[in-house]
CSV table of C-alpha atoms in Angstrom, one decimal:
chain,number,residue,atom,x,y,z
A,1114,MET,CA,19.8,11.1,34.6
A,1115,PRO,CA,20.0,14.9,33.9
A,1116,SER,CA,17.0,16.3,32.0
A,1117,ALA,CA,19.3,17.2,29.0
A,1118,ALA,CA,20.4,13.6,28.7
A,1119,LYS,CA,16.8,12.4,29.1
A,1120,SER,CA,15.8,14.7,26.2
A,1121,VAL,CA,18.6,13.3,24.0
A,1122,VAL,CA,17.5,9.7,24.8
A,1123,ARG,CA,13.9,10.7,24.0
A,1124,PHE,CA,14.9,12.2,20.7
A,1125,PHE,CA,16.4,8.9,19.5
A,1126,SER,CA,13.6,6.8,20.9
A,1127,GLY,CA,10.5,5.6,19.2
A,1128,ASP,CA,8.3,7.7,21.4
A,1129,LYS,CA,5.7,9.8,19.5
A,1130,THR,CA,7.0,13.1,20.8
A,1131,VAL,CA,9.8,14.8,22.6
A,1132,ASP,CA,8.6,16.0,26.0
A,1133,SER,CA,10.5,19.2,26.0
A,1134,PRO,CA,9.0,22.6,25.0
A,1135,VAL,CA,12.4,24.1,24.5
A,1136,LEU,CA,13.6,21.3,22.1
A,1137,ASN,CA,10.4,21.4,20.2
A,1138,ARG,CA,10.6,25.2,19.7
A,1139,LEU,CA,14.1,24.5,18.3
A,1140,GLY,CA,12.7,22.0,15.9
A,1141,ALA,CA,13.4,18.7,17.5
A,1142,GLN,CA,10.2,16.9,16.3
A,1143,VAL,CA,10.8,18.1,12.7
A,1144,ALA,CA,14.5,17.0,12.9
A,1145,ARG,CA,13.7,13.5,14.2
A,1146,THR,CA,11.0,13.2,11.5
A,1147,VAL,CA,13.4,14.1,8.7
A,1148,LEU,CA,16.3,12.0,10.2
A,1149,ALA,CA,14.0,8.9,10.6
A,1150,ARG,CA,12.9,9.2,7.0
A,1151,MET,CA,16.5,9.5,5.8
A,1152,MET,CA,17.5,6.5,7.7
A,1153,HIS,CA,14.6,4.5,6.4
A,1154,THR,CA,15.5,5.4,2.8
A,1155,MET,CA,19.1,4.3,3.3
A,1156,ARG,CA,18.1,0.8,4.7
A,1157,ALA,CA,18.0,-2.4,2.6
A,1158,PRO,CA,18.3,-1.8,-1.1
A,1159,ARG,CA,15.2,-2.5,-3.3
A,1160,ALA,CA,17.1,-5.3,-5.1
A,1161,HIS,CA,16.2,-7.6,-2.1
A,1162,VAL,CA,12.4,-7.2,-2.6
A,1163,ALA,CA,10.7,-10.5,-3.5
A,1164,ALA,CA,9.3,-10.6,-7.0
A,1165,SER,CA,5.9,-11.6,-5.6
A,1166,VAL,CA,5.4,-8.3,-3.9
A,1167,ARG,CA,7.5,-5.9,-5.9
A,1168,ASP,CA,4.6,-4.1,-7.6
A,1169,TYR,CA,2.8,-3.9,-4.3
A,1170,VAL,CA,5.8,-2.2,-2.7
A,1171,THR,CA,6.1,0.2,-5.6
A,1172,THR,CA,2.5,1.3,-5.1
A,1173,LEU,CA,2.9,1.5,-1.3
A,1174,GLU,CA,5.9,3.7,-1.6
A,1175,ARG,CA,4.1,6.0,-4.1
A,1176,ASP,CA,0.7,6.3,-2.4
A,1177,GLY,CA,1.3,5.2,1.2
A,1178,LEU,CA,-1.3,2.5,0.6
A,1179,VAL,CA,-1.8,-0.7,-1.3
A,1180,VAL,CA,-5.1,-2.5,-1.7
A,1181,ILE,CA,-4.8,-6.1,-2.8
A,1182,PRO,CA,-8.2,-7.8,-3.7
A,1183,ASN,CA,-8.6,-11.5,-3.6
A,1184,PHE,CA,-5.5,-12.0,-1.6
A,1185,LEU,CA,-6.7,-15.5,-0.7
A,1186,PRO,CA,-9.6,-17.6,-2.3
A,1187,ASP,CA,-13.1,-17.1,-0.9
A,1188,ASP,CA,-13.3,-20.6,0.6
A,1189,VAL,CA,-10.1,-20.0,2.5
A,1190,ILE,CA,-11.4,-16.6,3.7
A,1191,ASP,CA,-14.6,-18.2,4.9
A,1192,ASP,CA,-12.7,-20.9,6.8
A,1193,LEU,CA,-10.4,-18.4,8.4
A,1194,ARG,CA,-13.4,-16.3,9.5
A,1195,VAL,CA,-15.0,-19.3,11.2
A,1196,ARG,CA,-11.8,-20.3,12.9
A,1197,ALA,CA,-10.8,-16.7,13.9
A,1198,LYS,CA,-14.3,-16.2,15.5
A,1199,LYS,CA,-14.0,-19.5,17.4
A,1200,ILE,CA,-10.5,-18.6,18.7
A,1201,CYS,CA,-11.8,-15.3,20.0
A,1202,GLU,CA,-14.8,-16.9,21.6
A,1203,GLN,CA,-12.6,-19.5,23.3
A,1204,ASP,CA,-10.1,-17.0,24.5
A,1205,ARG,CA,-12.1,-14.0,25.8
A,1206,ALA,CA,-10.0,-13.8,28.9
A,1207,ARG,CA,-7.0,-12.8,26.9
A,1208,THR,CA,-8.8,-10.6,24.4
A,1209,LYS,CA,-8.1,-6.9,24.9
A,1210,VAL,CA,-11.2,-4.8,24.7
A,1211,TYR,CA,-11.1,-1.1,23.9
A,1212,HIS,CA,-14.1,1.1,24.2
A,1213,HIS,CA,-13.9,3.8,21.6
A,1214,GLY,CA,-17.0,5.9,22.0
A,1215,PRO,CA,-19.8,4.0,20.4
A,1216,ASN,CA,-17.5,1.1,19.3
A,1217,THR,CA,-16.0,-1.9,20.9
A,1218,PHE,CA,-12.6,-3.0,19.5
A,1219,ASN,CA,-11.6,-6.5,20.4
A,1220,VAL,CA,-7.9,-7.5,19.9
A,1221,LEU,CA,-6.3,-10.9,20.4
A,1222,ASN,CA,-2.6,-10.7,19.6
A,1223,SER,CA,0.2,-13.1,19.1
A,1224,GLU,CA,2.2,-11.7,22.1
A,1225,ILE,CA,-0.6,-12.8,24.4
A,1226,ARG,CA,-1.6,-15.9,22.3
A,1227,PRO,CA,1.6,-17.1,20.5
A,1228,GLU,CA,-0.4,-19.9,18.8
A,1229,ILE,CA,-2.2,-17.5,16.4
A,1230,PRO,CA,0.3,-17.8,13.5
A,1231,ASP,CA,0.1,-21.6,13.7
A,1232,GLU,CA,-3.7,-21.5,14.1
A,1233,LEU,CA,-4.2,-19.3,11.1
A,1234,PRO,CA,-1.2,-20.1,8.8
A,1235,GLU,CA,-3.0,-19.5,5.5
A,1236,PHE,CA,-2.5,-15.8,6.1
A,1237,PHE,CA,0.2,-15.3,8.7
A,1238,LYS,CA,2.5,-17.9,7.1
A,1239,ASP,CA,1.9,-16.9,3.6
A,1240,PRO,CA,5.4,-15.8,2.4
A,1241,ARG,CA,3.9,-12.7,0.7
A,1242,VAL,CA,2.9,-11.2,4.1
A,1243,PRO,CA,6.4,-10.9,5.7
A,1244,ALA,CA,7.9,-10.1,2.3
A,1245,LEU,CA,5.6,-7.1,1.8
A,1246,ILE,CA,5.9,-5.7,5.3
A,1247,GLU,CA,9.7,-6.3,5.5
A,1248,ALA,CA,10.2,-4.6,2.2
A,1249,ALA,CA,8.0,-1.6,3.2
A,1250,GLU,CA,9.9,-1.3,6.4
A,1251,ARG,CA,13.3,-2.0,4.7
A,1252,ARG,CA,14.1,-4.6,7.4
A,1253,PRO,CA,14.6,-7.9,5.8
A,1254,GLY,CA,14.1,-11.0,8.0
A,1255,ARG,CA,12.7,-9.0,10.9
A,1256,PHE,CA,9.0,-9.8,10.7
A,1257,ALA,CA,9.3,-13.1,12.6
A,1258,THR,CA,10.9,-11.3,15.6
A,1259,HIS,CA,9.5,-7.8,15.4
A,1260,GLY,CA,6.2,-8.2,13.7
A,1261,TYR,CA,2.8,-8.5,15.3
A,1262,MET,CA,-0.1,-10.7,14.3
A,1263,ASN,CA,-3.6,-10.0,15.7
A,1264,ILE,CA,-7.2,-11.0,15.3
A,1265,GLU,CA,-9.3,-7.8,15.4
A,1266,ARG,CA,-13.1,-7.4,15.7
A,1267,LEU,CA,-14.7,-4.0,15.5
A,1268,CYS,CA,-18.3,-3.9,16.7
A,1269,GLN,CA,-20.5,-0.8,16.2
A,1270,ASN,CA,-22.7,-0.9,19.3
A,1271,GLY,CA,-23.5,2.5,20.6
A,1272,PRO,CA,-25.3,5.7,19.5
A,1273,VAL,CA,-23.5,7.5,16.7
A,1274,GLU,CA,-23.6,10.7,18.7
A,1275,MET,CA,-20.9,9.4,20.9
A,1276,GLU,CA,-17.3,10.3,20.0
A,1277,ASP,CA,-14.9,7.7,18.7
A,1278,PRO,CA,-11.4,9.3,18.8
A,1279,GLU,CA,-10.2,6.9,16.0
A,1280,THR,CA,-12.6,8.7,13.6
A,1281,GLN,CA,-10.4,11.8,13.9
A,1282,LEU,CA,-7.9,12.1,11.0
A,1283,HIS,CA,-4.4,11.5,12.4
A,1284,SER,CA,-0.8,10.3,11.9
A,1285,ASP,CA,0.2,7.5,14.2
A,1286,ILE,CA,3.9,8.2,14.6
A,1287,PHE,CA,6.7,10.5,13.4
A,1288,PHE,CA,8.4,7.7,11.3
A,1289,THR,CA,7.5,5.3,8.6
A,1290,SER,CA,5.4,2.4,10.0
A,1291,HIS,CA,3.2,-0.2,8.3
A,1292,LYS,CA,0.0,-2.0,9.2
A,1293,GLY,CA,-1.9,-4.5,7.1
A,1294,TRP,CA,-5.4,-6.0,7.4
A,1295,LEU,CA,-6.8,-9.0,5.7
A,1296,TYR,CA,-10.6,-8.5,5.9
A,1297,LEU,CA,-12.5,-11.7,6.6
A,1298,THR,CA,-15.9,-9.9,6.2
A,1299,ASP,CA,-17.1,-7.5,3.6
A,1300,VAL,CA,-16.3,-3.9,4.6
A,1301,THR,CA,-19.3,-1.7,3.9
A,1302,PRO,CA,-19.9,1.9,4.9
A,1303,GLU,CA,-21.9,0.6,7.9
A,1304,CYS,CA,-18.9,-1.3,9.3
A,1305,GLY,CA,-16.7,1.7,10.0
A,1306,PRO,CA,-14.2,1.3,7.1
A,1307,PHE,CA,-10.6,2.4,7.1
A,1308,VAL,CA,-10.0,5.9,5.6
A,1309,TYR,CA,-6.6,6.9,4.2
A,1310,VAL,CA,-5.2,10.0,2.5
A,1311,LYS,CA,-3.0,8.9,-0.3
A,1312,GLY,CA,0.3,10.8,-0.6
A,1313,SER,CA,0.1,12.1,3.0
A,1314,HIS,CA,3.1,9.9,3.9
A,1315,ARG,CA,5.4,12.1,1.8
A,1316,LEU,CA,7.5,14.7,3.6
A,1317,SER,CA,7.2,18.3,2.3
A,1318,PRO,CA,8.1,21.7,3.8
A,1319,LYS,CA,4.4,22.5,4.2
A,1320,LEU,CA,3.7,19.2,6.0
A,1321,LEU,CA,6.7,19.7,8.2
A,1322,SER,CA,5.5,23.1,9.1
A,1323,TYR,CA,2.4,21.6,10.6
A,1324,VAL,CA,4.5,19.0,12.5
A,1325,TYR,CA,6.5,21.9,14.0
A,1326,ARG,CA,3.4,23.9,15.0
A,1327,GLU,CA,1.8,20.9,16.7
A,1328,SER,CA,5.0,19.9,18.5
A,1329,CYS,CA,5.2,23.4,20.0
A,1330,ASN,CA,1.6,23.1,21.3
A,1331,GLY,CA,2.5,20.3,23.6
A,1332,ASN,CA,1.0,17.3,21.8
A,1333,LYS,CA,2.0,14.0,23.4
A,1334,GLY,CA,0.1,11.6,21.2
A,1335,SER,CA,-0.7,10.8,17.6
A,1336,ARG,CA,-0.8,14.0,15.6
A,1337,ARG,CA,-4.4,15.1,14.7
A,1338,ILE,CA,-4.9,16.5,11.3
A,1339,THR,CA,-7.2,19.5,10.6
A,1340,GLN,CA,-9.2,20.1,7.4
A,1341,ARG,CA,-7.1,23.2,6.9
A,1342,GLU,CA,-3.9,21.1,6.7
A,1343,LEU,CA,-5.6,18.6,4.3
A,1344,ASP,CA,-6.7,21.5,2.0
A,1345,ASP,CA,-3.3,23.2,2.2
A,1346,LEU,CA,-1.6,19.9,1.1
A,1347,HIS,CA,-4.2,19.5,-1.7
A,1348,LEU,CA,-5.0,15.9,-0.5
A,1349,GLU,CA,-8.3,14.0,-0.2
A,1350,GLU,CA,-9.5,11.1,1.9
A,1351,MET,CA,-10.2,7.7,0.4
A,1352,VAL,CA,-12.8,5.4,2.1
A,1353,LEU,CA,-11.8,1.8,1.8
A,1354,THR,CA,-15.0,-0.2,1.4
A,1355,CYS,CA,-14.0,-3.6,0.0
A,1356,PRO,CA,-15.1,-7.2,-0.3
A,1357,LYS,CA,-13.9,-9.9,2.0
A,1358,GLY,CA,-10.5,-11.3,1.1
A,1359,THR,CA,-9.0,-7.9,0.5
A,1360,PHE,CA,-5.5,-7.2,2.0
A,1361,VAL,CA,-4.8,-3.6,2.7
A,1362,VAL,CA,-1.4,-2.3,3.8
A,1363,GLY,CA,-0.8,1.3,4.8
A,1364,ASN,CA,2.0,3.6,6.0
A,1365,THR,CA,0.5,5.0,9.2
A,1366,PHE,CA,2.8,8.0,9.2
A,1367,GLY,CA,0.3,9.0,6.5
A,1368,PHE,CA,-3.1,10.4,7.5
A,1369,HIS,CA,-5.8,7.9,8.3
A,1370,ARG,CA,-8.9,7.3,10.5
A,1371,ARG,CA,-11.8,5.0,11.0
A,1372,ASN,CA,-15.1,6.1,9.3
A,1373,ARG,CA,-18.2,6.3,11.4
A,1374,GLY,CA,-20.3,3.1,11.1
A,1375,THR,CA,-23.8,2.1,11.9
A,1376,PRO,CA,-24.9,0.4,15.2
A,1377,GLY,CA,-25.4,-3.3,14.8
A,1378,HIS,CA,-22.6,-3.8,12.3
A,1379,GLU,CA,-19.1,-5.3,12.7
A,1380,ARG,CA,-16.0,-6.2,10.8
A,1381,LEU,CA,-13.4,-8.9,11.4
A,1382,ALA,CA,-9.8,-8.8,10.2
A,1383,LEU,CA,-6.4,-10.4,10.6
A,1384,HIS,CA,-3.9,-7.7,11.3
A,1385,ALA,CA,-0.1,-7.8,10.7
A,1386,GLY,CA,2.5,-5.1,10.9
A,1387,MET,CA,5.7,-3.8,12.3
A,1388,ARG,CA,6.8,-0.7,14.3
A,1389,THR,CA,10.4,-0.5,15.3
A,1390,ASN,CA,12.7,2.2,16.5
A,1391,PRO,CA,13.7,4.1,13.3
A,1392,PHE,CA,17.2,5.0,14.5
A,1393,PHE,CA,18.6,1.6,15.4
A,1394,ALA,CA,19.0,-1.3,12.9
A,1395,ARG,CA,18.4,-4.1,15.5
A,1396,SER,CA,15.4,-2.6,17.4
């Protein structure tokens, strides 16, 4: 395939960046960011949002984040925690282990272990979960085929002097994408809590100017956010410490990171989300 054709295909892909210095100087990354947002806005009218999650979706669209305490009763959360830990212990062979500086991030997902939704149905089959994520993504009925469901365990093991790249403020992808975590343990400052910048999911000329600058500098991954950009946009971080049973859903186009934790601490969560090609209705 000629390089020009490859660049066009890449433009309309879900890849994080366009691997073409010329196209990026012409504004390709900015154009695909704006086009993806326009197409997201035009999908699935809000009339289809279930009443049980309508207020949550409104908050999510406004802030880029919604925090739902007491999503499930404490006794259910405690039972889920015991069962989730047991599943992870029994299936270490299929657990993906990521070493992020001082931290070990263990992920067991439903693609590798398809039984997870049936094993932990109190959360993964709660109708509010697909309703909220599908409404946020504006893709009704797609969670069952395009969603992902994981058990995640973050362990703070090493010296804090080591660098964890996930503690750097960043935007995951150029289009709207949502991730949700039901915390099965209390999230304290020592556990490496999620950090989010409310309002950073909104497009603005100033934000797009930073997208343009970074695309011209050859970035091929998740866009890293400087303190200068945060100050220019008049935005601030929010550290999400919360009790067990809290369900947090965030638009990961918005700026976020993992806070530094303390060795010897960990957190356990059930993770659900969707990331689909923004340009094609069935992908």
